Coordinates of C-alpha atoms (C1' of nucleotides) in Angstrom, one line a residue:
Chain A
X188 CA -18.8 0.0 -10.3
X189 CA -21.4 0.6 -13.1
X190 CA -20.9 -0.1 -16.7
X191 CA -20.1 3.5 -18.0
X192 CA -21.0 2.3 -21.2
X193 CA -24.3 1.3 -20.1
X194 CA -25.1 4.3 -18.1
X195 CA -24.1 6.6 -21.4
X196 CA -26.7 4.8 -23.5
X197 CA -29.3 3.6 -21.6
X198 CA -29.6 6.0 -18.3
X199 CA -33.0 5.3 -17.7
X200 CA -32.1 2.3 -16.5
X201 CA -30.2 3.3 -13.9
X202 CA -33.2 6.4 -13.3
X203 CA -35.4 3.3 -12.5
X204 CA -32.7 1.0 -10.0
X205 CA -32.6 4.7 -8.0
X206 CA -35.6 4.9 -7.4
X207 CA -36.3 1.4 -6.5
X208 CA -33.5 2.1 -4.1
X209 CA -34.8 5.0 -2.5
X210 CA -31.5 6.4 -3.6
X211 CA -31.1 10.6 -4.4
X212 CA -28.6 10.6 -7.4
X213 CA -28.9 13.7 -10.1
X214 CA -28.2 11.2 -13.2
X215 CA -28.6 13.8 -15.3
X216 CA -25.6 16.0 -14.1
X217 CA -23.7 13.1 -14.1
X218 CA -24.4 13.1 -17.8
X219 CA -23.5 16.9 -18.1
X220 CA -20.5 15.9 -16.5
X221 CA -19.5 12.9 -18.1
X222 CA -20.1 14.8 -21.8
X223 CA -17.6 17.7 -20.4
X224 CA -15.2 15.4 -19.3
X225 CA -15.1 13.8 -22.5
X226 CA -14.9 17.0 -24.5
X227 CA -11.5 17.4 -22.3
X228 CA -9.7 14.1 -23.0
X229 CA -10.2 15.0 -26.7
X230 CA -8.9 17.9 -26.6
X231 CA -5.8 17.0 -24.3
X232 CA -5.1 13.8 -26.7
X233 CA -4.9 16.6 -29.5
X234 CA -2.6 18.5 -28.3
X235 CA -0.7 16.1 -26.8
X236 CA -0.7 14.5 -30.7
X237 CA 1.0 17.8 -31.7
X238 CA 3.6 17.8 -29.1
X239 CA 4.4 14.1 -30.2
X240 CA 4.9 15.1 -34.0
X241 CA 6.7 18.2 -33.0
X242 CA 9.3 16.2 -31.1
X243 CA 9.9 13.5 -33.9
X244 CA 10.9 16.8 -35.8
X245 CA 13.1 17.7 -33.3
X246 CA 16.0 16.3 -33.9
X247 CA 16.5 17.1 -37.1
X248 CA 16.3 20.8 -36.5
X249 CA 19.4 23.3 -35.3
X250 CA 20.1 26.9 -34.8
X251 CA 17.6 29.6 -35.5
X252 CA 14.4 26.5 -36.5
X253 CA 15.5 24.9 -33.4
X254 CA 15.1 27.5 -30.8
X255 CA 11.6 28.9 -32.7
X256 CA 10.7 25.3 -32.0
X257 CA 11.8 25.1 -28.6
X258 CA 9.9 28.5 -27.6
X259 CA 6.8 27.0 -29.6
X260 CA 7.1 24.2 -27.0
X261 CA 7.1 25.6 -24.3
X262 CA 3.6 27.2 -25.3
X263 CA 2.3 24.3 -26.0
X264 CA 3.2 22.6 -23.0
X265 CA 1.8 26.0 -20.7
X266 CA -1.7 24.9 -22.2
X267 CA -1.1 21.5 -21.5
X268 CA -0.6 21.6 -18.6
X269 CA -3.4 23.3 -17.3
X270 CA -5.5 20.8 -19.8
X271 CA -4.1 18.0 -17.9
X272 CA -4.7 19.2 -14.3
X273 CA -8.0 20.3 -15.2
X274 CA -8.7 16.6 -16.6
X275 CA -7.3 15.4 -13.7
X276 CA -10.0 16.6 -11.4
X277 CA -12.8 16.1 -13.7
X278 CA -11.4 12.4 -13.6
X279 CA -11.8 12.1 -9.9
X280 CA -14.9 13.9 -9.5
X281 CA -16.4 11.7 -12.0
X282 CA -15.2 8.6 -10.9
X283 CA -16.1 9.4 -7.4
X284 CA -19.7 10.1 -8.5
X285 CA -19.6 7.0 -10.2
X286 CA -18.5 5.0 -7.4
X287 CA -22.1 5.7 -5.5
X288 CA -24.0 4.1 -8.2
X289 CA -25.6 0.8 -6.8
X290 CA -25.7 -1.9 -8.7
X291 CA -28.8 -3.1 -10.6
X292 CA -30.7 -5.4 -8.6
X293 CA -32.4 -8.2 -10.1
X294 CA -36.0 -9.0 -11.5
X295 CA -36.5 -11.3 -8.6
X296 CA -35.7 -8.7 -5.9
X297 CA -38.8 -7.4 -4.3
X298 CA -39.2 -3.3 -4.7
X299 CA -39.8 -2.5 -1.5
X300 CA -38.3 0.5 1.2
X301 CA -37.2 -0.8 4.2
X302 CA -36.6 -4.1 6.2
X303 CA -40.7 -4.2 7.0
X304 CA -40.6 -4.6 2.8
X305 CA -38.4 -7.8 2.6
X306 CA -40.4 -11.1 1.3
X307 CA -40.4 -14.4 3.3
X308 CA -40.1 -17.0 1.0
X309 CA -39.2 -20.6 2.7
X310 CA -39.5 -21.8 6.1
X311 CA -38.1 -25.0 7.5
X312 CA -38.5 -26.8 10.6
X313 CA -40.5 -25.4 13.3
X314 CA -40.7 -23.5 16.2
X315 CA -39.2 -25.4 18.8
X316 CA -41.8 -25.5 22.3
X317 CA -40.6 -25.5 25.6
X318 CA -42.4 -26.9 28.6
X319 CA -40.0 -24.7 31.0
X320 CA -39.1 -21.3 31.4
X321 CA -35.9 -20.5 28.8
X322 CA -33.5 -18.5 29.2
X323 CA -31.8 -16.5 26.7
X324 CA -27.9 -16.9 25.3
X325 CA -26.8 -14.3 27.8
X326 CA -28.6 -16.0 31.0
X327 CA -27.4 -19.6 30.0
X328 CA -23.7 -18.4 28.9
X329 CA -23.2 -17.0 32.2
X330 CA -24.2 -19.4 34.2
X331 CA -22.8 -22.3 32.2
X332 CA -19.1 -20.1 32.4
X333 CA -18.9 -20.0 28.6
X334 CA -19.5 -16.4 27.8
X335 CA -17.9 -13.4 29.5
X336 CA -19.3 -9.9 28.3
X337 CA -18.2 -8.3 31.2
X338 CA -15.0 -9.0 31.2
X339 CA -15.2 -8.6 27.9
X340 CA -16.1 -4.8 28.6
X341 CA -13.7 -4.3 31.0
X342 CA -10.5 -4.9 28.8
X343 CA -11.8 -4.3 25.5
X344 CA -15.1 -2.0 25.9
X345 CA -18.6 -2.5 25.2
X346 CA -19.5 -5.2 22.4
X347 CA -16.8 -7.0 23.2
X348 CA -17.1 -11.0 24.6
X349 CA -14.8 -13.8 26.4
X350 CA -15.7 -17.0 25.0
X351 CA -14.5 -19.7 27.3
X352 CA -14.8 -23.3 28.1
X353 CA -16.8 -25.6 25.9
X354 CA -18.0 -22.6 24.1
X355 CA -14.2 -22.9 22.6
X356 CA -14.5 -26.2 21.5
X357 CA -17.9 -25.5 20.0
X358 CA -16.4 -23.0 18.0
X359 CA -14.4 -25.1 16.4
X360 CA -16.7 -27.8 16.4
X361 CA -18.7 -25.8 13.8
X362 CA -15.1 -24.4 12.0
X363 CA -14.4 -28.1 11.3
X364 CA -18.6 -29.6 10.5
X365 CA -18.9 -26.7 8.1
X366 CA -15.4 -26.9 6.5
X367 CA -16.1 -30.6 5.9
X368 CA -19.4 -29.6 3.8
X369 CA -17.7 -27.1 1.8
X370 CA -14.4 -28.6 1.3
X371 CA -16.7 -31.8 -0.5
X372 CA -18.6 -29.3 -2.4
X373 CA -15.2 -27.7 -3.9
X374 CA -14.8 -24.5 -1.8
X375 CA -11.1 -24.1 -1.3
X376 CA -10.2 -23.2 2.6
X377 CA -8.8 -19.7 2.7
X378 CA -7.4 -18.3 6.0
X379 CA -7.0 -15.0 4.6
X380 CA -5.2 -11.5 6.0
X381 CA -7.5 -9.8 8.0
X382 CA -5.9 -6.4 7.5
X383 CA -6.3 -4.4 4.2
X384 CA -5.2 -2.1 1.6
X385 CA -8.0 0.7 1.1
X386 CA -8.5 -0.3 -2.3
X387 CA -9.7 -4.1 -1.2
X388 CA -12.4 -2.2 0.6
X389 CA -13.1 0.2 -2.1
X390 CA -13.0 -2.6 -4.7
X391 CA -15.5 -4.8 -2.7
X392 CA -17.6 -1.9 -2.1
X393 CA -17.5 -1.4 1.4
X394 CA -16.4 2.3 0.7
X395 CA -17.3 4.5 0.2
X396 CA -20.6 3.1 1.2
X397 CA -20.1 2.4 4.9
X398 CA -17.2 4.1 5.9
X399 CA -18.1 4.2 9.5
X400 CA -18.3 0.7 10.1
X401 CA -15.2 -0.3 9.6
X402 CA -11.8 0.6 12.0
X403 CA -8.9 1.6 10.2
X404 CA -5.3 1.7 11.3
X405 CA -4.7 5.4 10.6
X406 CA -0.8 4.7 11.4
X407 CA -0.1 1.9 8.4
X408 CA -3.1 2.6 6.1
X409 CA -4.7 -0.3 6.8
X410 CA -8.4 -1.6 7.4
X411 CA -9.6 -4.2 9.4
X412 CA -12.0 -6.3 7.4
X413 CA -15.4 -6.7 8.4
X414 CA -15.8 -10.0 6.2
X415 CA -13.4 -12.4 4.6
X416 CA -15.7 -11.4 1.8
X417 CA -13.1 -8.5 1.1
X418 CA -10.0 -10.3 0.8
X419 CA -11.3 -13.6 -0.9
X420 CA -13.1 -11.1 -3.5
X421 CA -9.7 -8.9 -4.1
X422 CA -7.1 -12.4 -4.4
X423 CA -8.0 -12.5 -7.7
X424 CA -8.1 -8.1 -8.3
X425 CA -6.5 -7.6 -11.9
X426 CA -6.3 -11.4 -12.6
X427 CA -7.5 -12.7 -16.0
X428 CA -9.3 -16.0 -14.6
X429 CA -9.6 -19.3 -17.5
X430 CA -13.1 -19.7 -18.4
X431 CA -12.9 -23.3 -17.8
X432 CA -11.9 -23.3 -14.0
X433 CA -14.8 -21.2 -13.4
X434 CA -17.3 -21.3 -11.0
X435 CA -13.7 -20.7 -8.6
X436 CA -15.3 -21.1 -5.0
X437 CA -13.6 -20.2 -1.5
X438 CA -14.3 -20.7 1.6
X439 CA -12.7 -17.9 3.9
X440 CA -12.5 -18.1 8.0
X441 CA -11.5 -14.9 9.5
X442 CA -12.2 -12.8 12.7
X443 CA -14.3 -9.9 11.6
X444 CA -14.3 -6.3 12.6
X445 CA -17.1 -3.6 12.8
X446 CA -17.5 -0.5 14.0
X447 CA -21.5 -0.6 14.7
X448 CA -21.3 2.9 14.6
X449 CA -25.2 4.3 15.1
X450 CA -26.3 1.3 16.4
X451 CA -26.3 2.4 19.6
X452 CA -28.2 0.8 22.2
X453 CA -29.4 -1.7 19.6
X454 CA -28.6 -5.4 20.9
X455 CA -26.6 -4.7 24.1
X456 CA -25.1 -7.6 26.3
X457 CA -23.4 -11.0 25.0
X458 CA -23.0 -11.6 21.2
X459 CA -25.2 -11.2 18.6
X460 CA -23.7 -7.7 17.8
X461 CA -20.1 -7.7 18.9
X462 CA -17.3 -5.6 17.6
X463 CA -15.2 -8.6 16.9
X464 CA -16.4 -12.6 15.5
X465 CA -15.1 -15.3 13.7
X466 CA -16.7 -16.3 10.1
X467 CA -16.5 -18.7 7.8
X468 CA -17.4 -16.8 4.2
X469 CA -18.6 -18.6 0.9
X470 CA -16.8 -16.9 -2.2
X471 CA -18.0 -17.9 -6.1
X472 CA -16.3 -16.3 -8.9
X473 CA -18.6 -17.0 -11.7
X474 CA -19.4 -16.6 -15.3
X475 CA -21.8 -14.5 -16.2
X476 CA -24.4 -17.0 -17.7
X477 CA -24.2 -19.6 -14.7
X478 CA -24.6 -16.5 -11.9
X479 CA -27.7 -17.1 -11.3
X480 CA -27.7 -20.9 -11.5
X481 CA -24.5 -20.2 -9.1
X482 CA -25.8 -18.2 -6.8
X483 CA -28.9 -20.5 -5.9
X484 CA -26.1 -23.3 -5.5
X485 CA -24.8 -20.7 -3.0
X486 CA -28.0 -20.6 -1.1
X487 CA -28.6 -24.3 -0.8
X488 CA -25.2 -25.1 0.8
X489 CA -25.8 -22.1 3.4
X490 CA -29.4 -24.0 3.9
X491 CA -27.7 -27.7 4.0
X492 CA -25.1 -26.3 6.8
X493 CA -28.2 -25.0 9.1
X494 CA -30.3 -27.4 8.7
X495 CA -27.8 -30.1 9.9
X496 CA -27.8 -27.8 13.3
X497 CA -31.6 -28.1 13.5
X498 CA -32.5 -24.8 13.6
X499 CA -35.8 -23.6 12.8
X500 CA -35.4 -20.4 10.5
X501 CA -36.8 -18.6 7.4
X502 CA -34.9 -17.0 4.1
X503 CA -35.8 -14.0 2.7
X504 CA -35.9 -12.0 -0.3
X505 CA -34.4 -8.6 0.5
X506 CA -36.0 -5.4 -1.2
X507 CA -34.0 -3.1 -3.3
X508 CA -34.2 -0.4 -0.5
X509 CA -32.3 -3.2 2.0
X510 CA -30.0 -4.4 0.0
X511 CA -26.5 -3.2 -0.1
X512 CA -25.4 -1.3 -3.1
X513 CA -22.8 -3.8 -4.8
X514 CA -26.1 -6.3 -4.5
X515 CA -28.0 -7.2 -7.4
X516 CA -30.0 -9.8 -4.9
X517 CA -29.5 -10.8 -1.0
X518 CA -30.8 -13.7 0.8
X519 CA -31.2 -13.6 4.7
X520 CA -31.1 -16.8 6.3
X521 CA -33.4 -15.9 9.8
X522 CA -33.2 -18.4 12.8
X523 CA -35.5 -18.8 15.8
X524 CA -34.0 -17.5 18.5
X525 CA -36.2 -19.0 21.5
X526 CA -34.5 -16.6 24.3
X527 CA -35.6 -13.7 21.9
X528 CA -38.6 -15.2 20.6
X529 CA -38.1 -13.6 17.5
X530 CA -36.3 -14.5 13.8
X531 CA -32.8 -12.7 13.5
X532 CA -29.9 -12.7 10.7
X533 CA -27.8 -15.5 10.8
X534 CA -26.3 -15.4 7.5
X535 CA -26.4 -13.2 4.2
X536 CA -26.4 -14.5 0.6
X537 CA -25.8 -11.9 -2.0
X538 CA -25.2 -12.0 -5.7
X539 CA -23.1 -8.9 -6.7
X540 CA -23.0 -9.7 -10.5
X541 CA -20.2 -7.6 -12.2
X542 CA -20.0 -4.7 -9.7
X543 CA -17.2 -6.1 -7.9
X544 CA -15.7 -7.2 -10.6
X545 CA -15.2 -3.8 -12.2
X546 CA -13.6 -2.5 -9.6
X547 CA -11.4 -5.1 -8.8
X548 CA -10.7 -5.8 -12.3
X549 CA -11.6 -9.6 -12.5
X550 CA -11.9 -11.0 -15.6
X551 CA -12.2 -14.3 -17.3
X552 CA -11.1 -15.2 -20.5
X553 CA -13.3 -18.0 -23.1
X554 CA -11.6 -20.3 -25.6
X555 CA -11.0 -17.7 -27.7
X556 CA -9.5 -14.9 -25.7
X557 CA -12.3 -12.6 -25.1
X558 CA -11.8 -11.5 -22.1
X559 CA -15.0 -10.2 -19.4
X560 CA -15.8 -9.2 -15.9
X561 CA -16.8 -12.1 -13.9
X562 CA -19.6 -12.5 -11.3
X563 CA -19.1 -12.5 -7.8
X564 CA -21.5 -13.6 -5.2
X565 CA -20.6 -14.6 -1.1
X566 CA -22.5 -16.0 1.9
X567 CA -21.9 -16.6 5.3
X568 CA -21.6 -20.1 5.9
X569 CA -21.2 -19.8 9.4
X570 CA -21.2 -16.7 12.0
X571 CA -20.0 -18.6 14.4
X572 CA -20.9 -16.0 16.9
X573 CA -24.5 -15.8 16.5
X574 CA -24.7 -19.2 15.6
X575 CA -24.0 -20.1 18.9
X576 CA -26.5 -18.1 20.4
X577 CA -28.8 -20.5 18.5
X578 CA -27.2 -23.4 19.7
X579 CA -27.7 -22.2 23.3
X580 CA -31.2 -21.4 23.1
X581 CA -32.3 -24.1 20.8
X582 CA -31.0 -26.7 22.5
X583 CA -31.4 -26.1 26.1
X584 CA -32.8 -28.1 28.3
X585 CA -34.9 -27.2 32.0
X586 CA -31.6 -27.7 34.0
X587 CA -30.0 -24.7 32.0
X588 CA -27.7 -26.9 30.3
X589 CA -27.2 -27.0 26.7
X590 CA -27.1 -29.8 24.6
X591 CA -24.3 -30.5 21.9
X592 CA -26.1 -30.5 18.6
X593 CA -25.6 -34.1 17.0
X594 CA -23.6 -33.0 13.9
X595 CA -21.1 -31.3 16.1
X596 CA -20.6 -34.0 18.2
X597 CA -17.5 -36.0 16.3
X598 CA -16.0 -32.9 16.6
X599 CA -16.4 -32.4 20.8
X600 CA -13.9 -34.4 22.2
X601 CA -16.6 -36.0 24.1
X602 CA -18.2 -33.3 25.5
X603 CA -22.1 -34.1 24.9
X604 CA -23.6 -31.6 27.0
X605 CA -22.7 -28.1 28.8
X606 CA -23.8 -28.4 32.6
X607 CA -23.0 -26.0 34.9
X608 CA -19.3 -26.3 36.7
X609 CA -18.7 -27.1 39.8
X610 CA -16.7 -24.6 42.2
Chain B
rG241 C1' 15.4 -2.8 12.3
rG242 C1' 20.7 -2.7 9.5
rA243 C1' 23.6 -3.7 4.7
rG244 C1' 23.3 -4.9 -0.5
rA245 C1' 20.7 -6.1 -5.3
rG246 C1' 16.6 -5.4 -8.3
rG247 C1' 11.5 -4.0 -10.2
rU248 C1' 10.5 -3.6 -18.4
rG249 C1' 5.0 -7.1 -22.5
rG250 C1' 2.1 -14.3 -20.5
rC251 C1' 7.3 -15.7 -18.8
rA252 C1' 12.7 -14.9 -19.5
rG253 C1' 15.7 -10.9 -20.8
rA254 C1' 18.1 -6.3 -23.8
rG255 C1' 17.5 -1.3 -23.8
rC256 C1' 23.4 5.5 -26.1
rG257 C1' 17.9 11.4 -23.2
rG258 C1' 14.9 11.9 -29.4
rU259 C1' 12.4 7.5 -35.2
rU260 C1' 11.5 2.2 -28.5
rG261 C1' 5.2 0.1 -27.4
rA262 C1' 9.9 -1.3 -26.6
rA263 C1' 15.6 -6.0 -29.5
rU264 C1' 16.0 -11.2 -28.6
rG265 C1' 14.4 -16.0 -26.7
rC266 C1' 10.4 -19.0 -24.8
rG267 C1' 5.3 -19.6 -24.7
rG268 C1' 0.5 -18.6 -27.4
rC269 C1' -2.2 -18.1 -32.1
rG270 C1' -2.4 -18.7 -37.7
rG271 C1' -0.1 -21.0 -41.9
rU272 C1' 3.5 -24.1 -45.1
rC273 C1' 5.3 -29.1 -45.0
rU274 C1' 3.2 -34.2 -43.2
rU275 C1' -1.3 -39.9 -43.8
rG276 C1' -1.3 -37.6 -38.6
rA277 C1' 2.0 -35.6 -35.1
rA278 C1' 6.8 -33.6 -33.9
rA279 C1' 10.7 -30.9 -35.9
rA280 C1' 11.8 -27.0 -39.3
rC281 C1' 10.3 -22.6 -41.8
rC282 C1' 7.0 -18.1 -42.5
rG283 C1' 3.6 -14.8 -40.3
rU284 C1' 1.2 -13.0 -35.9
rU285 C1' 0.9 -12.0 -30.7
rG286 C1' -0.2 -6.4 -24.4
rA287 C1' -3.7 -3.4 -21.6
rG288 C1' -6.8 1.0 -20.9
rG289 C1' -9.1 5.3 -23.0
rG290 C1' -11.0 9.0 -26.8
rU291 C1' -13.0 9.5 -31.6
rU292 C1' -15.1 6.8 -35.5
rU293 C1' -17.4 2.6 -37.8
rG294 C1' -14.7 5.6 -44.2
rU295 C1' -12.4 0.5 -39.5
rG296 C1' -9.0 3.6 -39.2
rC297 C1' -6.9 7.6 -36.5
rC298 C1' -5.2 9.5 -31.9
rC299 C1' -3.9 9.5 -26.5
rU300 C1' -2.0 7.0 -22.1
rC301 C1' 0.8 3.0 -19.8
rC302 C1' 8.3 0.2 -18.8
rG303 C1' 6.6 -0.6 -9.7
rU304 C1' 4.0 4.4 -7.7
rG305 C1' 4.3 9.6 -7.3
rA306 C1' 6.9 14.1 -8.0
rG307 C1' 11.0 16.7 -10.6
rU308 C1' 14.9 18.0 -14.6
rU309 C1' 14.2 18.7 -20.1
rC310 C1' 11.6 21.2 -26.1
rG311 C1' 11.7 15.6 -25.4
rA312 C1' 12.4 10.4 -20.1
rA313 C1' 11.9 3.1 -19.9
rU314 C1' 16.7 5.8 -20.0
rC315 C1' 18.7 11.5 -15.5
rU316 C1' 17.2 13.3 -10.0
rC317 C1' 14.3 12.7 -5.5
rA318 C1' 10.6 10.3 -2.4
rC319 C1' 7.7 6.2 -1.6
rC320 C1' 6.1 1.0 -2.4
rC321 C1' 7.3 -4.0 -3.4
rU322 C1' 10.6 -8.3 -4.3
rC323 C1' 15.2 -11.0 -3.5
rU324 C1' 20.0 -12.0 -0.6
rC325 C1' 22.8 -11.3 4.0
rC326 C1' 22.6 -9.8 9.3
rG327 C1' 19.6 -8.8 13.7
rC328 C1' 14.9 -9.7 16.3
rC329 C1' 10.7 -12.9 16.7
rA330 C1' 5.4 -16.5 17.1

RNA sequence: GGAGAGGUGGCAGAGCGGUUGAAUGCGGCGGUCUUGAAAACCGUUGAGGGUUUGUGCCCUCCGUGAGUUCGAAUCUCACCCUCUCCGCCA
C-alpha cells in the first residue's frame, strides 16, 4: 500500500514510478475519486454529529417534543443511510484502486522494460570447464535414482517430482549448512503454517497482483503460500515492534506452492519449475533509516551461503519493469547451470520498504512513542530445489556421479559421492 | 466432532438500552517529596479517519457481520476465535 498522504500531495511522483513501470494507472481519476470520496465522509460525519446531539436530548424529552423528535429521526437516519452505503462503496472502490499502486522503486534500480533490461552487476567464480560430455540435472537424477519426475506426474501431474535417495539427505544437508549461517548471523528459525488467511496474501502483496499463481482451498478459505515470505512478513501484521529490537530477522523453511499458470511449456521435466519445493526464506524487519544498510546485509549473507557451494553465478539489478510491485529494489542471484549452459534464478533479494508494512500494519515505536511503518525486505537463502540442480551439474564428474559439495559434507552421514546403484 | 464458559483500552477487570471512549486496579509517562532511589501523593495515559492549523472541532472503533430501536459495549441472530471437559488423531 501507497502513502495516501503522499499520493494526495505529491502525485507526480507516483506519475513518474508508472511509468518507469510500464504500468497503465489513470492517477488522475484516482484523484477525482479520492476528492469525492472525501467530500462524502464529511458529510456523513455531519450528520451523523446531528444524530449524536439529537440523542443526548433525548431523554429529557416526553409526549408531543418526544414523538416530533422521534419522526425527525427517523428522517435523519433515511439520509443516512443511503450516505453510509454510498460511502461504503466509494471506500472499497478506492481502496481497491489503491491496492494496484506499486511501490516506489529506488534510485538505484535501473529503468528499464523487461528482463533483457536488468543490469549485471557482480560475478564470482567462474565458469566451471568440463573435459567430458555433461549431462544435465534431469539426465544425472535419473540415472543416479534421486529424482523421479515421472512418477512424479503420474500421482501428482505435471511439475511435480520424487526426490529420493541421497538427494534426501542432500536436502537436508543444505536445510542444516544454511541454518547454521543464519542462526550465527541472528536470523531466528521459523517453521511457519504453510496455509493462509487471504489477508496474509493481500497484506504481502501477492494479491491482487498474481492471483493466478497461487492454489487456494476454495472449501476453508485458505491459500497455500508460495513463499515463507508471506507468513514470516504477516507474524508481526498489527504489532507495534520496539525500536530497539529492530533489525528483527527470520529465517522461514517451508514447502512452497505455485500455480505456474501461463508458463506453459516453459521449463518442462525435473525441477527447476515445479508446483511444489522446499525454501529456506530470509525475513528483516527494519527501520526505516538502516533499510538500505539492511537490505545489502541481506544480500551478502545470500552471497556468503552460495559461495560456500562453489557455484559460479552473477547478481543483478532488476529494472523497474521486472520487479514486482511491493519492490522498491530486487536482487537476482544467477548460477551457472552447466547442463543448461546458461545463468538462471536461484534466489531473489528484494527490499519492499514500507509497502508491506502498510498493509499489514507493522509499526515500530522510538524512545518516545512515535510510532511508524517499518521496512521489510526477504531473500531466498536457499531453494533447495533448484539448488540442487546446481549441485548436480556443477559437481559432476565423467562417470555421471555427483560429488558432495565440501560444506555439505558434515552434514551427509558419510555419503561423499552419488554413484550409480547397483540392481 | 459433542458439551460447557468466554471474547471490553498495554495487561487485569467492571459495565441498569440514553450524559460510557468506557469505573477500578496494575503497568507506562510527567510532577511533588528525597543527597539519590524506593514508598507515598498529585496529574496524565488507546487507535484510525475527516476538517483545520484560530490547534481545536467532528466522526468511527468494546471479536466480525447483520438485525431490533429515535438511541446498542449493553437486546436478537449468524459467523470467527480462545479456554475447559469428552471423543478422535500424527
Amino acid at each position: 500500500m501507497i502513502d495516501i498522504d503522499l499520493f494526495r500531495k505529491n502525485p507526480e511522483i507516483f506519475r513518474e514510478e508508472i511509468k518507469k513501470r510500464n504500468m497503465k494507472i489513470n492517477i488522475d481519476e484516482d484523484l477525482e475519486f479520492d476528492a469525492a470520496r472525501r467530500k462524502l465522509i464529511s458529510e456523513v460525519d455531519e450528520l451523523r454529529a446531528l444524530k449524536n446531539e439529537n440523542s443526548k436530548k433525548m431523554p429529557k424529552l416526553s409526549g408531543s417534543e418526544r414523538e416530533l423528535a422521534i419522526s425527525e429521526m427517523k428522517k435523519i437516519n433515511e439520509r443516512l443511510d443511503s450516505m453510509e452505503k454510498e460511502l461504503q462503496e466509494k471506500n472499497e472502490d478506492f481502496n481497491s484502486r489503491l491496492a494496484n499502486y506499486p511501490n516506489i522503486s529506488h534510485k538505484t534500480a535501473p529503468v528499464g522494460r523487461d528482463e533483457n533490461d536488468n543490469v549485471p552487476i557482480f560475478f564470482y567464480g567462474n565458469k566451471p570447464e568440463f573435459d567430458f560430455e555433461i549431462k544435465n540435472h534431469i539426465e544425472l537424477g535419473k540415472s543416479l535414482d534421486i529424482l523421479d519426475d515421472e512418477k512424479g506426474a503420474q500421482v501428482s501431474g505435471a511439475r511435480f517430482v520424487y526426490l529420493k535417495n541421497e538427494a534426501v539427505f542432500l536436502e537436508f544437508a543444505l536445510i542444516n549448512y544454511v541454518l547454521n549461517i543464519l542462526y550465527s548471523k541472528g536470523f531466528s528459525p521459523v517453521i511457519p503454517p504453510v496455509l493462509v488467511k487471504e489477508r496474509a496474501m493481500y497484506g504481502t502483496g501477492f494479491l491482487p497482483a498474481e492471483k493466478n499463481q497461487y492454489y487456494k482451498i476454495e472449501s476453508d478459505e485458505l491459500y497455500l503460500v508460495g513463499t515463507a515470505e508471506v507468513p514470516l512478513c504477516s507474524y508481526h501484521a498489527d504489532d507495534i515492534l520496539e525500536m530497539n529490537s529492530l533489525p528483527v530477522k527470520y529465517c522461514g523453511f517451508s514447502t512452497c506452492f505455485r500455480r505456474e499458470a501461463g508458463s506453459y511449456g516453459k521449463d518442462m521435466g525435473g525441477m527447476f519449475r515445479v508446483h511444489q519445493f522446499d525454501k529456506i526464506e530470509m525475513f528483516i524487519f527494519s527501520r526505516p533509516e538502516n533499510s538500505w544498510d539492511d537490505y545489502e546485509f541481506l544480500r551478502e549473507t545470500l552471497e556468503e551461503i552460495f559461495r560456500g557451494l562453489g557455484f559460479h553465478y552473477r547478481i543483478l539489478n532488476m529494472c523497474t519493469g521486472d520487479i514486482g510491485s511491493p519492490n522498491a529494489k530486487k536482487y537476482d542471484l544467477e548460477a551457472w547451470l552447466p547442463g543448461q549452459g546458461a545463468y538462471r534464478e536461484l534466489a531473489s533479494c528484494s527490499n519492499d520498504t514500507d509497502y508491506q508494512a502498510r498493509r499489514l500494519n507493522i509499526k515500530y515505536k522510538d524512545n518516545d512513542n512515535n510510532k511508524d511503518f517499518v521496512h521489510t525486505m526477504n531473500s531466498t537463502a536457499c531453494a533447495v530445489g533448484r539448488t540442487l540442480i546446481a549441485i548436480y551439474e556443477n559437481y559432476q564428474d565423467s562417470k555421471g556421479n555427483i560429488r558432495i559439495p565440501e560444506v555439505l559434507l558434515p552434514y551427509m552421514n558419510g555419503i561423499e559421492i552419488i554413484s550409480a546403484k547397483k540392481k
